[in-house]
Each structure stands twice: as C-alpha cells, then as structure tokens.
Short mmCIF file of C-alpha atoms in Angstrom, two decimals:
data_model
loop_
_atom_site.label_atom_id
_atom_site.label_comp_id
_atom_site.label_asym_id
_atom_site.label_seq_id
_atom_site.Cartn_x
_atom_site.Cartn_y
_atom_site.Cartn_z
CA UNK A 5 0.00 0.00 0.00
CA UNK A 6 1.22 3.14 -1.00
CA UNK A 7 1.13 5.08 2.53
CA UNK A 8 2.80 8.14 1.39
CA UNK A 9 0.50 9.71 -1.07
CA UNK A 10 -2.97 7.60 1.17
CA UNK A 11 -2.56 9.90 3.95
CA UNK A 12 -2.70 12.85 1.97
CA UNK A 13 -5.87 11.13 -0.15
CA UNK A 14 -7.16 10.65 3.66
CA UNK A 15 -6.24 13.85 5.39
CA UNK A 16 -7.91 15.91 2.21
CA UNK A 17 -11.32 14.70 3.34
CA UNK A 18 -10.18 15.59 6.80
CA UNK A 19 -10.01 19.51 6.89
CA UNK A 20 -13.18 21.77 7.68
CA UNK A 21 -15.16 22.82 5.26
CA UNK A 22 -13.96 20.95 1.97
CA UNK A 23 -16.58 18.47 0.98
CA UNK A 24 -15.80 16.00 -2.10
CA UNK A 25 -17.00 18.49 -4.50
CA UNK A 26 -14.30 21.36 -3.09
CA UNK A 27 -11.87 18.46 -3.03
CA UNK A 28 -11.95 17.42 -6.37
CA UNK A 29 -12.01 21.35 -7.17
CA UNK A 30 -8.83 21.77 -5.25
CA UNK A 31 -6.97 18.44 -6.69
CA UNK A 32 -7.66 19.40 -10.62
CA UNK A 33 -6.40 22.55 -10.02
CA UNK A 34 -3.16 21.85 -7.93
CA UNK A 35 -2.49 18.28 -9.34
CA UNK A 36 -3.02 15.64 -6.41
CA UNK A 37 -4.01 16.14 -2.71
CA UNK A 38 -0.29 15.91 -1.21
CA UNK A 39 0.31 19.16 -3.48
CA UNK A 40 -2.82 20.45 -1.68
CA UNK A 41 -0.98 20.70 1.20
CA UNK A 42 2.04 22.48 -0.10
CA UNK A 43 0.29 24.90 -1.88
CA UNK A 44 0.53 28.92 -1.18
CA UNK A 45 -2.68 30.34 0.04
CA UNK A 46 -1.99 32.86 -2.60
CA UNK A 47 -2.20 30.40 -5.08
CA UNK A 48 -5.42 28.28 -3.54
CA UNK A 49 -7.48 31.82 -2.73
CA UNK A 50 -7.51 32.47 -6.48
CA UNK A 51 -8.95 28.82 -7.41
CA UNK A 52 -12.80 29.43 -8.64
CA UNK A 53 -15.09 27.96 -5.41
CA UNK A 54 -11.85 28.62 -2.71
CA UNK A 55 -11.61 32.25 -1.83
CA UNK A 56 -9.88 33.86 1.32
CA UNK A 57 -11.47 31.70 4.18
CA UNK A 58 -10.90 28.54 3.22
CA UNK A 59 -7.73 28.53 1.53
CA UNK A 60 -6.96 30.19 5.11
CA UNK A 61 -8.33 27.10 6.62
CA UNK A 62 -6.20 24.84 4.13
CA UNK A 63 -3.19 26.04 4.70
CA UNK A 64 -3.12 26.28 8.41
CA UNK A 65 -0.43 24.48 10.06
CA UNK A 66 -2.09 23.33 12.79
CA UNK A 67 -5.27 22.26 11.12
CA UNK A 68 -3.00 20.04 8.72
CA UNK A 69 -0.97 18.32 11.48
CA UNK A 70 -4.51 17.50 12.89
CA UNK A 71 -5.75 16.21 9.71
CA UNK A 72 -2.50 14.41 8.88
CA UNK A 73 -2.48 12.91 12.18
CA UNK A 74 -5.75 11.42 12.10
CA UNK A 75 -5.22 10.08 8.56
CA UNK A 76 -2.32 8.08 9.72
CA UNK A 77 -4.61 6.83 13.04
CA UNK A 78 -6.97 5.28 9.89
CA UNK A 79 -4.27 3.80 7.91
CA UNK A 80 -3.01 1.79 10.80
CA UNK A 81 -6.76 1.01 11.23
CA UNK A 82 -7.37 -0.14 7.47
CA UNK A 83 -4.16 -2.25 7.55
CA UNK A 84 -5.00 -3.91 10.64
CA UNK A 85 -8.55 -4.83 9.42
CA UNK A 86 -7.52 -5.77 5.88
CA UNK A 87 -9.57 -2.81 4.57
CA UNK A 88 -8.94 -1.53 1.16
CA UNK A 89 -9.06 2.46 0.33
CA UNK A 90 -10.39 3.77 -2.98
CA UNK A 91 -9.37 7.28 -4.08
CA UNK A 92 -11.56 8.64 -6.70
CA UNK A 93 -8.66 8.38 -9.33
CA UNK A 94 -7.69 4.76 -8.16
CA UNK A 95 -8.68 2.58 -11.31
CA UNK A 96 -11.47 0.40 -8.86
CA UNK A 97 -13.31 3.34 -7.61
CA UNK A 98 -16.87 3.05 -8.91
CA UNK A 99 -16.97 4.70 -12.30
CA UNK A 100 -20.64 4.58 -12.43
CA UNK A 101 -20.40 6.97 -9.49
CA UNK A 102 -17.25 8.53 -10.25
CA UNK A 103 -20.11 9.99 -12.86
CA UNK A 104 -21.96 12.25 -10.32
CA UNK A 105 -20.66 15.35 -9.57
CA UNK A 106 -20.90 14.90 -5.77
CA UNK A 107 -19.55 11.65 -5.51
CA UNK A 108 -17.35 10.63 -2.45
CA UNK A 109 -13.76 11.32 -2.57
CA UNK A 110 -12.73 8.32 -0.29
CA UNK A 111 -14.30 5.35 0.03
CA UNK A 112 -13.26 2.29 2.34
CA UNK A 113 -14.26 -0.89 1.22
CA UNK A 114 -13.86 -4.75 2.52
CA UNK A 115 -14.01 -7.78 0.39
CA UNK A 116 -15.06 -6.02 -2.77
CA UNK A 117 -12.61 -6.36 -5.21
CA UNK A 118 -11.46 -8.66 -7.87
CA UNK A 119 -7.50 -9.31 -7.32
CA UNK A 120 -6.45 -7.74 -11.02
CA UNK A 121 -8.03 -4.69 -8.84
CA UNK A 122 -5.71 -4.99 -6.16
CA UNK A 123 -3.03 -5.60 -8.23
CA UNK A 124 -3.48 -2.13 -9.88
CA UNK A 125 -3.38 -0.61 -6.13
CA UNK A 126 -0.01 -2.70 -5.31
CA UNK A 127 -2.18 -4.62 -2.73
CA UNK A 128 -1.93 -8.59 -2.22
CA UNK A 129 -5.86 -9.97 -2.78
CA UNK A 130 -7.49 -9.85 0.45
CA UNK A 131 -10.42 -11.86 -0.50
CA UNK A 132 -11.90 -13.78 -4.05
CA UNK A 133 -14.12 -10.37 -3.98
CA UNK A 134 -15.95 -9.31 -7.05
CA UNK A 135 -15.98 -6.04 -9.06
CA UNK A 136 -17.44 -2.62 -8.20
CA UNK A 137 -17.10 -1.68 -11.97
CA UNK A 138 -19.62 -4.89 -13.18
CA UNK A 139 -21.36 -5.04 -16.06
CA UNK A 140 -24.42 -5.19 -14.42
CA UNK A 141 -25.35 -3.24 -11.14
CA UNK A 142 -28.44 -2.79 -9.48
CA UNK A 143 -29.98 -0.61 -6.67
CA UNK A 144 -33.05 -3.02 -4.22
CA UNK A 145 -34.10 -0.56 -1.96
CA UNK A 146 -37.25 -0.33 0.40
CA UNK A 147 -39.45 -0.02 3.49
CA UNK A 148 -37.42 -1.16 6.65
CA UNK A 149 -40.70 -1.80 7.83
CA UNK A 150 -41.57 -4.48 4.87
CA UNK A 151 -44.65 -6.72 4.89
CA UNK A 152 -44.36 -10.42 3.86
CA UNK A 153 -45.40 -9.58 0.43
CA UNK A 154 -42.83 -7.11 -0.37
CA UNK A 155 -40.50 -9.96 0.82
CA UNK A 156 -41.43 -12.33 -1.31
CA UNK A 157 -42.03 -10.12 -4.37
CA UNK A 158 -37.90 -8.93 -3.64
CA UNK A 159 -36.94 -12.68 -3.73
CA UNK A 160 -38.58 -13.15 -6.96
CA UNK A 161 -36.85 -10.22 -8.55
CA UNK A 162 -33.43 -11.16 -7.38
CA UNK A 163 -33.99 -14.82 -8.50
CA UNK A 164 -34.83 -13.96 -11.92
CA UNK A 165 -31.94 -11.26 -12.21
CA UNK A 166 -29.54 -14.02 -10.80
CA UNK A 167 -29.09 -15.38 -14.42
CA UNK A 168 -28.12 -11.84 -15.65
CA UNK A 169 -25.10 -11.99 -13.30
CA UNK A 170 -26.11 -8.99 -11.86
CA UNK A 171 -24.55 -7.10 -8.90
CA UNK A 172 -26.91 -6.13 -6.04
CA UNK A 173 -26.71 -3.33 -4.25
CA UNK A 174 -28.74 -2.14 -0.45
CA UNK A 175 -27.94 -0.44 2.35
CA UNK A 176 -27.76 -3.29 5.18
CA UNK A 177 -30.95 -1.97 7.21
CA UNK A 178 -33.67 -3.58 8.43
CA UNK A 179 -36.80 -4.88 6.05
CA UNK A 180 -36.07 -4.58 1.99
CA UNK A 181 -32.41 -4.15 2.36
CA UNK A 182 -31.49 -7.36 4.23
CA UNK A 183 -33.99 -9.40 2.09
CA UNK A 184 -31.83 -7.91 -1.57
CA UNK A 185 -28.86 -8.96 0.36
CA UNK A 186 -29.75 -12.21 1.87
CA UNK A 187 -31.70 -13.53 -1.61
CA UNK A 188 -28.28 -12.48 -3.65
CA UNK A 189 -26.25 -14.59 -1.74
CA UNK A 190 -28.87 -17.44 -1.87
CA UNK A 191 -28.70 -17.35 -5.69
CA UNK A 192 -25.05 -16.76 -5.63
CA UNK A 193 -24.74 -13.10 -6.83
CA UNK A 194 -22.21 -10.44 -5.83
CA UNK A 195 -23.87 -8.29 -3.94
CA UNK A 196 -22.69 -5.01 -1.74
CA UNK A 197 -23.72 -3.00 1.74
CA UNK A 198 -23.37 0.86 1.96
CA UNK A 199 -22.55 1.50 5.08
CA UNK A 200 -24.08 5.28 7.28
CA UNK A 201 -20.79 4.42 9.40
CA UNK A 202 -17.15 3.46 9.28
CA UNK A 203 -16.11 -0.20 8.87
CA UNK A 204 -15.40 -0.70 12.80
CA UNK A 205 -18.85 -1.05 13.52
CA UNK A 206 -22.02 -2.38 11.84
CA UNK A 207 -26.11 -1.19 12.23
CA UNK A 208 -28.23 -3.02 12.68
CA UNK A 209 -25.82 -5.57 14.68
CA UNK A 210 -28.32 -8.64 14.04
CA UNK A 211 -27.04 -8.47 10.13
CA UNK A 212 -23.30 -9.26 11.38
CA UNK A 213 -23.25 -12.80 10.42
CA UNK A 214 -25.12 -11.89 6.56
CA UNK A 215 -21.98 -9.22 6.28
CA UNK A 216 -19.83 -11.59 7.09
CA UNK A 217 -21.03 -14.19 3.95
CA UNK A 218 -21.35 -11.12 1.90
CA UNK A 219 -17.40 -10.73 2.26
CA UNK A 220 -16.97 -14.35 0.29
CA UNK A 221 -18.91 -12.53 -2.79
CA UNK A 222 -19.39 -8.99 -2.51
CA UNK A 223 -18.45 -6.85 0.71
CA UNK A 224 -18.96 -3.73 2.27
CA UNK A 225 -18.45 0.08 1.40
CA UNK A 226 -18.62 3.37 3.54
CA UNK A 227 -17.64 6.65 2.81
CA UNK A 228 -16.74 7.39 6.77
CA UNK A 229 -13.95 6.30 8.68
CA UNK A 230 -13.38 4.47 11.53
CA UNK A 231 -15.03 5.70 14.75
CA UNK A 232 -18.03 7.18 12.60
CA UNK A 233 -21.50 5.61 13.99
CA UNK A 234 -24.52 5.62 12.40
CA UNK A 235 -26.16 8.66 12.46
CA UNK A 236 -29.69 9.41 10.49
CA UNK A 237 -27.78 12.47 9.07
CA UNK A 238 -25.77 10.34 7.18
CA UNK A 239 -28.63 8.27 5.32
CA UNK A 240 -28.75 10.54 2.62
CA UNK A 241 -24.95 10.51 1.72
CA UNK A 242 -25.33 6.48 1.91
CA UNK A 243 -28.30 6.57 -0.38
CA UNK A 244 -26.39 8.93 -2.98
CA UNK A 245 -24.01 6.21 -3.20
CA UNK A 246 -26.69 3.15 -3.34
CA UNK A 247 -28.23 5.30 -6.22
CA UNK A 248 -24.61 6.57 -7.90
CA UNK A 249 -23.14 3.36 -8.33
CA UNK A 250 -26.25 1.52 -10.01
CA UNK A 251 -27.41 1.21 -13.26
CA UNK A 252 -30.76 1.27 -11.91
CA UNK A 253 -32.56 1.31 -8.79
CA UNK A 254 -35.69 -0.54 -7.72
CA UNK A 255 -37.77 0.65 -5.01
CA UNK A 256 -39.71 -2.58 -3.64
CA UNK A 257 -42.20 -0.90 -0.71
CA UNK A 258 -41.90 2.77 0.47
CA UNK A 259 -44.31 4.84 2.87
CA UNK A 260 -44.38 8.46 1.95
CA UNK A 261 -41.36 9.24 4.19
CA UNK A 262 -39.11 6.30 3.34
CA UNK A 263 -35.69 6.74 2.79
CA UNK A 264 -36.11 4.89 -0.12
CA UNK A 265 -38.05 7.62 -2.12
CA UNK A 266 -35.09 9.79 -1.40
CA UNK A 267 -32.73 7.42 -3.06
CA UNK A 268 -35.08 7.19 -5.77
CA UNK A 269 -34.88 10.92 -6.24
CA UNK A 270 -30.75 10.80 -6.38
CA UNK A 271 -31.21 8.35 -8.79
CA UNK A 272 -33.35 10.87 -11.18
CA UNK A 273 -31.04 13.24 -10.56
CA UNK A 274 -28.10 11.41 -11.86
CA UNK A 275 -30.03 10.38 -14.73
CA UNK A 276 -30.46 7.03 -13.79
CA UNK A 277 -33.67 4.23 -14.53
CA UNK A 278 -35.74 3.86 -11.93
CA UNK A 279 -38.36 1.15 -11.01
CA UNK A 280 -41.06 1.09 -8.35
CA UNK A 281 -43.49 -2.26 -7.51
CA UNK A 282 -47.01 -0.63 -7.39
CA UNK A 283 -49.43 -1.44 -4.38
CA UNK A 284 -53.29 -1.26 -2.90
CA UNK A 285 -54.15 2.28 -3.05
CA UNK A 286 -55.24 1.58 0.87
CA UNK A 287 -52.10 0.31 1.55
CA UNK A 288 -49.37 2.84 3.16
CA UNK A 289 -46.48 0.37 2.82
CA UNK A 290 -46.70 1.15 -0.81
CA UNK A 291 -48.20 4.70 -0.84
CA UNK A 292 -44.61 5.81 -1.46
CA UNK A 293 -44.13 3.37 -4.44
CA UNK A 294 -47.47 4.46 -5.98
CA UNK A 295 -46.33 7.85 -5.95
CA UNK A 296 -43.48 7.64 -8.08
CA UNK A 297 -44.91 6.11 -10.54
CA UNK A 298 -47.48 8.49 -10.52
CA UNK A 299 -45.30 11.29 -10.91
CA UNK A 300 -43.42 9.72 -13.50
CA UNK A 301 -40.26 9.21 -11.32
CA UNK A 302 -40.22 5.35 -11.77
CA UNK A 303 -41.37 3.20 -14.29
CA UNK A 304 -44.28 0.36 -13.02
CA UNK A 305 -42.44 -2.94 -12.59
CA UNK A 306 -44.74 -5.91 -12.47
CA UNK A 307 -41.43 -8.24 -12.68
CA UNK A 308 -37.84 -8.50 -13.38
CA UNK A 309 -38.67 -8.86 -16.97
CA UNK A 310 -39.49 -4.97 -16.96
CA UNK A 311 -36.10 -4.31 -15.62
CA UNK A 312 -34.63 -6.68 -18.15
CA UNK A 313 -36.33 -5.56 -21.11
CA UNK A 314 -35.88 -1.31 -20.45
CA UNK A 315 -32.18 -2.22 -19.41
CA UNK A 316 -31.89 -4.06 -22.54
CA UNK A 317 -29.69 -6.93 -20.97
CA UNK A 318 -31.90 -9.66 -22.63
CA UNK A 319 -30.78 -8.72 -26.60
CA UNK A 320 -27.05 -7.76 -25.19
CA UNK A 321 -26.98 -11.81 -23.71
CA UNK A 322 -28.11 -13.30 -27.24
CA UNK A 323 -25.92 -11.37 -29.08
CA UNK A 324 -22.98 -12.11 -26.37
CA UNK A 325 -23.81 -15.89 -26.75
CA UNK A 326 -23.67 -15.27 -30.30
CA UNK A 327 -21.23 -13.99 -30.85
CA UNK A 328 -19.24 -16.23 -28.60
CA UNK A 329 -20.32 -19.56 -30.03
CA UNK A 330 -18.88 -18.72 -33.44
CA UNK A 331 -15.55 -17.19 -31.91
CA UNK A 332 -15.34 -20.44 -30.04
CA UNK A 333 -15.89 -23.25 -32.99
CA UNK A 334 -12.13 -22.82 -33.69
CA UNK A 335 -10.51 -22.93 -30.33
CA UNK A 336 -7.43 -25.23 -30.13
CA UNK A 337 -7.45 -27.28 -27.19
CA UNK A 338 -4.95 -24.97 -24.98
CA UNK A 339 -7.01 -22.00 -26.18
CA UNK A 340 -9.98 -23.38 -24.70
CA UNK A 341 -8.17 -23.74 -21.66
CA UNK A 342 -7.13 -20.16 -21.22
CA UNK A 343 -11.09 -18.89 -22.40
CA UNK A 344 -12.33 -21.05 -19.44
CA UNK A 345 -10.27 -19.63 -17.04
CA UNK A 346 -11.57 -16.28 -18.23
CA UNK A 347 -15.10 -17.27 -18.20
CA UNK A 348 -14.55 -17.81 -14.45
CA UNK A 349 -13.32 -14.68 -13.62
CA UNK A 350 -14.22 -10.96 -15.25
CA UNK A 351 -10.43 -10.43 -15.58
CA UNK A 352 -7.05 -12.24 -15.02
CA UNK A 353 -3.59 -10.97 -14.75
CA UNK A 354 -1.24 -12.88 -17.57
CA UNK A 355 0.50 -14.62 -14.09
CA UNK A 356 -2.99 -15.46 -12.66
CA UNK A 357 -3.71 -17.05 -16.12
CA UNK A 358 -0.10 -19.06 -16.29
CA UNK A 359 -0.52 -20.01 -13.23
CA UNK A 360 -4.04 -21.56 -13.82
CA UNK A 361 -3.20 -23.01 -16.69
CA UNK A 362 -0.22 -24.91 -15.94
CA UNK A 363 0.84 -23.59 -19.11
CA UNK A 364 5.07 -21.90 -19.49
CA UNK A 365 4.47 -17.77 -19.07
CA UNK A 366 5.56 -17.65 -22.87
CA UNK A 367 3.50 -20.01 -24.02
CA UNK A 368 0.21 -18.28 -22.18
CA UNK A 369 1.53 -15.20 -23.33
CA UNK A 370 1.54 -15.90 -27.11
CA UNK A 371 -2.09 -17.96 -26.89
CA UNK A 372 -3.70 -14.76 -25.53
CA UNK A 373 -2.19 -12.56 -28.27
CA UNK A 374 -3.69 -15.31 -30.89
CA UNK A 375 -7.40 -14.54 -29.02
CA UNK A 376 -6.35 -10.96 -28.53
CA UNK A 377 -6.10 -10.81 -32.49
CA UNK A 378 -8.89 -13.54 -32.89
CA UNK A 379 -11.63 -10.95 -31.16
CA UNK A 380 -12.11 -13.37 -28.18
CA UNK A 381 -10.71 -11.72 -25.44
CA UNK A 382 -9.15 -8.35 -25.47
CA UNK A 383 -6.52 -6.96 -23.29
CA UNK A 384 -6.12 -4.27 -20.09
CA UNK A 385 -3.61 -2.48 -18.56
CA UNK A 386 -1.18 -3.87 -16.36
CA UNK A 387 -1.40 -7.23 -18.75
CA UNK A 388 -4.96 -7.83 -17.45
CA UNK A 389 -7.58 -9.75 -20.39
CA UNK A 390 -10.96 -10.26 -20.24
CA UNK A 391 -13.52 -11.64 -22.84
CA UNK A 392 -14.56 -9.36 -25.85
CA UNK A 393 -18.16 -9.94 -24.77
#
C-alpha cells in the first residue's frame, strides 16, 4: 500500500469545510491532494469555489498536522482490518459513481474487489471479492418496515436477475435491504452493503453474520472512517451512493417518508432508470411506491422482466452468446483452456492465467495474443484480459 500519497488522499477529506466536490475542485487545479498541502494560500485563494477563508483554513499548520495525524490513526486502522481504500482516481473506484458530480472522494471498502483490482493498487488480494465496476449493477431498496409480500415479491426479482449476473446493491438496514442482500447470496450473486458508518462497527448488529457471507462474494463500502457511527444524518450521503453506483434502482415498498423515495430521487437526478413495484391504493407500505410512478419518477415494474427488457440486458446476452459460439468453434485445445479460465473470472492478470493453466508464461503469453487478435478476449492495462463480450 502506497502510505505516502494515502494519507494525503485521507487527510484531504479531513479539513473543515472541503466536501468531495471542493476536493476534487482543489486536486484538478493543484495536481493531487499531497500538493494540496504544499500549496501557497496565494495560489489556492484564487482557485474558482476557494476564496480567502478557506484557503486560510487549508493552509493552516495546525489544522493540517490534525488532519495528517488522524489520517495516519486510519491507515493503521485499514491495515490492521484488511480494509482496502479507494481514491476517486484509483482505477477500482466506482466509475458509475465517479459519474456524479458529488460523488465521495474516499471510500473504504472490505471484500469487494477482484485481485487484477488490487493488483493495480499494489495490494496482495485480500479476499476472491468481485468487481465494483460490473457489467451489471443494481440498486433493491425499500421499506425497513416491509410486509411479507414485499419480501417475497424482492426474492422473486433477485432470482430472476440471478441469471443476468447482476450485482446487487442495499444499504444493510432492516426490512427490503437485508432481504436484496440475503436472496443475492442465496442465488449466488455479488452483492454489496453501503454502510451510514465506518467499517469498525455495523447497524443493525443482528445483520453481522449476513456481512460476514457477503465478504466471500461482494463486501462492504462506507464513505466514513473508523469511529463514525450511524447517524440518520448520514442516510442521505449512503443513499447517494446506493443510487450513484447503479445502473438502476428498484424501489420494492416505500411509505411516503421512506428513505427509499429519497434514493429514488438521487437516482433521477443522476439520470439514472428507476423502477417502483405498485401497491393497494389503501395500503401505506406502498403509498410511497405508488407515488413515483405516478409522478413519473419510476417506471411500473410488475417483474424482473421490466427491468430486463428497459435495461436491454436480454438482446445484449443473445448477441454475447452469439457472438461467442462462433468465436469459439475454432478454439485449439490450450485456447480453450485459457477462455475457461476467463469465463470464471471478469479479468485475469497474464500470471494469474499461467498459473491456472499450468501452461510456461511464454507459451500463455503468445495464446492470448492469438485470441487478442482472434476478437475473443481483449486486453487491459497492467497485462490484465478479459472476454470481448
């Protein structure tokens, strides 16, 4: 882990009165967040957003000893824990959120990565993880209050999205959230917690031993650091990040003042599909649902095929398997080998692949530059493939 520059990436996040938004505003102009530190308060006053206050703020001695100091406090944290640190520029950070313009800076995440990911961080693999970049994401989001029916009608929409390899997102409460989670691991799809605290701690406690499954195939993200507990004022940063990362986002029950609805609205306002089950017209545990639709915030989903068909992941599968099957006809034996190993995992590292393969590291090499050419599989920085799907 590359301490030097993480504390700065840390202690940014750290000093009064620069959100993400100032933060970013701050790095693009002076080049990185360690440079941040150096700068002249000359020099940051005159940055569009700054001004006389804060780059008074910024450059104060003793408020960046305080901020540095506390940023090392969390790296010793993260490296006892085995918790991996995102930077918005790292090449894992979400780039579906990465998108919205108030997107975290920082995020802290556990289990949730593929290794080529923490290769490209100079990290050893914590876990088999999965990928916060997937093809497919989506948002299940609802009443914590649910009723049996919303329950079941959740289940059924994460088992018929399970053969879309699709990665579920919720925020680990009580009700809807805990169902998306629970049913994703039952059908054996990645699926993801946002956190309204830091990584030390989990709410509610009774979904410890669900977190601790979801680290095997999926894991846990928070924007906070250590020693942050939940706090109601921090639902709506935690929902902005439920919505942001998400192709979609389906609201399953909501009353009128569900946090759900709110989540729905962040996911207008990044532009993003929304569904919402509709309910009895007597029945509050869907009054909030009903109202979206209404209001043309959410499209009326009566199933998963809605989702599937709007999201158009049902023509991008045929033409995939396609596509595939007449790539494949010509495979030589050794070939076939290599493909398999990719169909296991979104990505590989050429030494992950080797390795796998039992095949010599020159030998691997020159079959993936015949699929490379071929169209089957195309290649990544760092010597990372993937399939051309």
């Amino acid at each position: 882990m590359n301490t030097g520059s993480l504390i700065y990436n840390i202690g940014i996040t750290l000093l009064p009165g620069v959100g993400s938004i100032t933060a970013k505003n701050l790095i693009a102009y002076c080049g990185s967040a360690e440079t941040v530190f150096s700068e002249k308060r000359s020099r940051l006053e005159k940055i569009p957003g700054i001004g006389t206050i804060a780059a008074d703020t910024i450059t104060n001695s003793a408020v960046q000893k305080d901020a540095l100091v506390r940023a090392e406090e969390e790296i010793r944290f993260i490296e006892k824990e085995n918790i991996t640190p995102l930077f918005f520029t790292d090449e894992p950070f979400p780039k579906r959120l990465k998108e919205c313009a108030d997107s975290p800076v920082m995020l802290y995440t556990k289990g949730a990565m593929n290794p080529a990911d923490y290769r490209s961080l100079h990290m050893p693999p914590i876990s088999n993880g999965m990928n916060l970049n997937a093809e497919r994401i989506v948002s299940i989001v609802g009443s914590r209050k649910s009723t049996s029916y919303g329950k079941k009608i959740c289940e059924q929409l994460v088992d018929a999205l399970a053969s879309y390899n699709v990665l579920i997102l919720s925020g680990m409460a009580y009700g809807i959230d805990i169902c998306a989670h629970r049913a994703s691991l039952k059908n054996n799809l990645p699926t993801v917690g946002v956190l309204a605290h830091g990584l030390d701690n989990l709410y509610p406690a009774e979904h410890y031993n669900t977190a601790e499954k979801m680290l095997e195939n999926g894991g846990l993200v928070s924007e906070f650091m250590s020693h942050t507990k939940m706090n109601p004022e921090y639902f709506p940063r935690r929902n902005r990040i439920v919505a942001g990362m998400a192709d979609a986002t389906l609201v399953i029950e909501a009353t009128v003042k569900s946090g759900a609805l709110i989540t729905a609205e962040i996911a207008n306002s990044y532009d993003r599909d929304v569904f919402a089950v509709p309910g009895r017209l007597d029945d509050p545990s869907s009054e909030g649902c009903n109202l979206l639709i209404k209001a043309n915030k959410a499209m009326l989903m009566q199933s998963a095929d809605d989702v599937i068909r709007v999201m158009n992941w049902d023509m991008e599968s045929k033409k995939s398997k396609q596509r595939q099957q007449v790539l494949f006809e010509h495979l030589s034996p050794e070939e076939e080998t290599l493909v398999n190993i990719l169909k296991q995992k979104e990505k590989a590292h050429v030494d992950d692949i080797s390795h796998a393969s039992g095949l010599a590291m020159g030998r691997t090499a020159a079959l993936l530059l015949n699929l490379e050419f071929s169209g089957v599989i195309k290649s990544l920085p760092g010597k990372v493939y993937m399939l051309n799907n």
